[in-house]
């Protein structure tokens, strides 16, 4: 089912300077993304999971070429996306689309629904006026919305409807990869399931690939083929979805899985240790050191790297078990 | 937006008054009962009557006609001064907001410095140098009141710039210009419009103040401010000389403020 | 055991554009001492309005309690004067909100804010005594180094610590009932489980009752004794946790449970509830769930069903279940 790689991320980094004073001198850096590698195949969904502030949103924006990276490469169809200019860049922008988290802030409140859906078509001059109408009806049908919705404005719609509008808008460009940043986290449960199912249907129909960014392992488990777990800008573990839940190696992954309540089983609480923002950013050594129950001297001194541990299973830890 | 504004009774009444005032100012030559500058010593300092609805001044000029012509001055000072400050303010604010870094620092420090001067005295100083006339007044009010607008525009743009729909537009391949004009500016201009409306009221007030001090519009050309000035000498004997121009200023400022507040309520999604 | 809180036929309306919109429609609910009740529903179902009604915090211009009783230890809160309300809030009933950061005043030290709450309800206590009690409250919610943390400002604390501080403030006067409105929704999962632990600890150690308001069924399944499922302003199913999760009877509860992307299972396709949540200003004539219900009967179109005890201590508001039990 899964074919060749569509997207390849190589040693991607993004540092933000910390600025101070009247003329904004740089006094240090924040490592939002710190050496990230992964790939996404055609028709594959990669789940990118982590807690707030771990860099997953930055990662999505880097891959969509919405932010310039500090270092590293992203190859899409074997082309480095950051060297694209002019019409090559425009072509890339058609193929890779982003669906944002907050359906309330990702639609321009001053545009009508019709204008929102057709904006990509107008920008890329894909259809003439008459065809655009038909196309809009087709897109609305795809995402399960009635045609008469086009005359309204975003504030008249519910969260689920807005997220469907967001999908219709980007589908008009026939993208190959959709970067979905927490697309269902602000939706009600009954609506969440509808949108997750819609994602799956569209993937089957159009051979889409997804980078599905979420803090909710439960949601990701139901949609992703593979899952990457991120902590402080680094990937801690990367494996097939089933494999990750059956045999998590990294202490952080284990902690995450144990912390999530399930309606099926009642759990004892986990010792999650201190919160990450209570802790200083380590200068050297493993990013997870301060919260890790298994930490030893080596972890404090040396940075672990993402290494294979079993088939298609990668772990970034000195003591995986 | 218009629908919502229509439901705000106070804002609508403000709008109606301003519309009437604008119409009166435009049609002034056609509707004034007397020439505003024609003197008639025989009819000086007359009380309001059928012949002179709002009375006459110390030179026997009709107060109503002078107030109507004064409306032309006051309204145009308001519009033009705010137009100038909007133009400068939006330009510098947008520049600072879009480009950030040292451009932002430079412009904002300059704005801070502008805020440090008590602006009325700054205006007085410049007038003293350039000489008092109506055009100087407009320009000077304009170039001293832009910093507030610049700061507001910058703030709005900084916050709108980070909204997800701006990223969303970039992600579907929209050009920078399209993003700025289609997505950022329209969404940032709401509060600016409110401030500008309130700014018109301020400008009219400053003009009246300057004219009252004799530094604005020079007699015999009538302005609400200088009608007041000439009236102040007769305040005990001829109350109509100060009451009516004062009322005109009050009603106009109030109307602009009502419109401004109404707009604020319409534009602010939190209300 | 006698009920600590008893809500009887509560009706709440909100006003929007001159129109009265029902938010809570005839809710009956009882909370026993030392019990955790999970009140679950999707956005706009009225769960937060119930919490605000109990606290008498519905903004007077935006809405009001139309009818019903809220008995707390035998006294009707609905009839309280503003003075009596103030005495109850914080003292007898504590509340924590979803956004801890915006609920804390940014310009005061966390400890002083807790001290203030204690002083308010115990005017006879000395400054030092109040200070000691607030440090105790901070210790109670497992904030490390409570003495040092007393002097921190809200922005110096992480999201989880802020929520703990809010809990400490709510608990400082030892209320008998804690209302927790989505207390963990804004937190990371690892922190969420710690806060839930705390709530369970309060229940067992302080015999406090907790009304837990959330949209997250999994959280409720972890800590609640009794679960109430709300839909369109009504409670549609009310039973013990075991019964709700092992033998759900209302089609909405069943649909909700099926649509949760649960961590313990993996389905190729989630079972979804079709359609949208109804507009509270324009509810259907019959059962509000009828348009989305896979098992709707013709009777459901015409009238809303009443709450019926289908089995012992298992209440359901559904015509189909009533038919089943009646043969």
Coordinates of N, CA and C in Angstrom, one line a residue, chain A residues 6 23 44-45 56 60 85 95 119 150-151 169 176 183 194 197 237 250 263 273 282 292 303:
Chain A
X6 N 7.6 10.5 -0.6 CA 7.1 11.7 -1.2 C 7.9 12.9 -0.6
X23 N 17.8 47.8 20.5 CA 18.1 47.5 19.1 C 18.2 46.0 18.8
X44 N 0.7 7.9 2.7 CA 0.9 7.5 4.1 C 0.5 8.7 5.0
X45 N 0.1 8.3 6.2 CA -0.1 9.3 7.2 C 0.9 9.2 8.3
X56 N 6.3 20.9 17.3 CA 5.6 20.2 16.3 C 5.0 21.2 15.3
X60 N 5.8 21.6 11.2 CA 4.9 21.7 10.1 C 5.0 22.9 9.2
X85 N 12.2 28.7 -6.4 CA 11.9 30.1 -6.7 C 10.9 30.2 -7.8
X95 N 1.1 21.8 -4.4 CA 1.1 20.3 -4.0 C 1.1 20.1 -2.5
X119 N -10.4 31.2 -3.3 CA -9.2 32.0 -3.3 C -8.0 31.3 -4.0
X150 N -22.3 28.7 0.8 CA -21.2 29.6 0.2 C -21.5 31.1 0.4
X151 N -22.8 31.5 0.7 CA -23.0 32.9 0.8 C -22.8 33.4 2.2
X169 N -11.2 24.1 0.7 CA -10.3 25.2 0.1 C -9.0 24.6 -0.4
X176 N -0.9 16.9 -2.9 CA -0.4 15.6 -2.7 C -0.1 15.3 -1.2
X183 N -5.9 19.4 13.5 CA -7.1 19.8 12.9 C -8.4 19.4 13.6
X194 N -16.3 12.5 12.8 CA -16.7 12.7 11.4 C -15.5 13.2 10.6
X197 N -12.8 10.5 10.0 CA -13.3 9.6 8.9 C -13.1 10.3 7.5
X237 N 11.2 9.0 19.3 CA 10.9 7.7 18.9 C 10.0 7.7 17.6
X250 N 11.1 4.3 24.3 CA 11.6 5.5 24.9 C 10.8 5.8 26.2
X263 N -11.3 5.1 28.0 CA -12.6 4.7 28.5 C -12.7 3.2 28.7
X273 N 6.8 13.3 36.9 CA 7.9 14.2 37.3 C 7.5 15.6 37.2
X282 N 18.6 21.8 29.0 CA 19.9 21.2 29.2 C 20.9 21.7 28.1
X292 N 13.5 12.1 33.3 CA 13.6 10.6 33.0 C 13.9 9.8 34.2
X303 N 24.5 13.5 24.0 CA 23.2 13.6 23.3 C 23.0 12.3 22.6

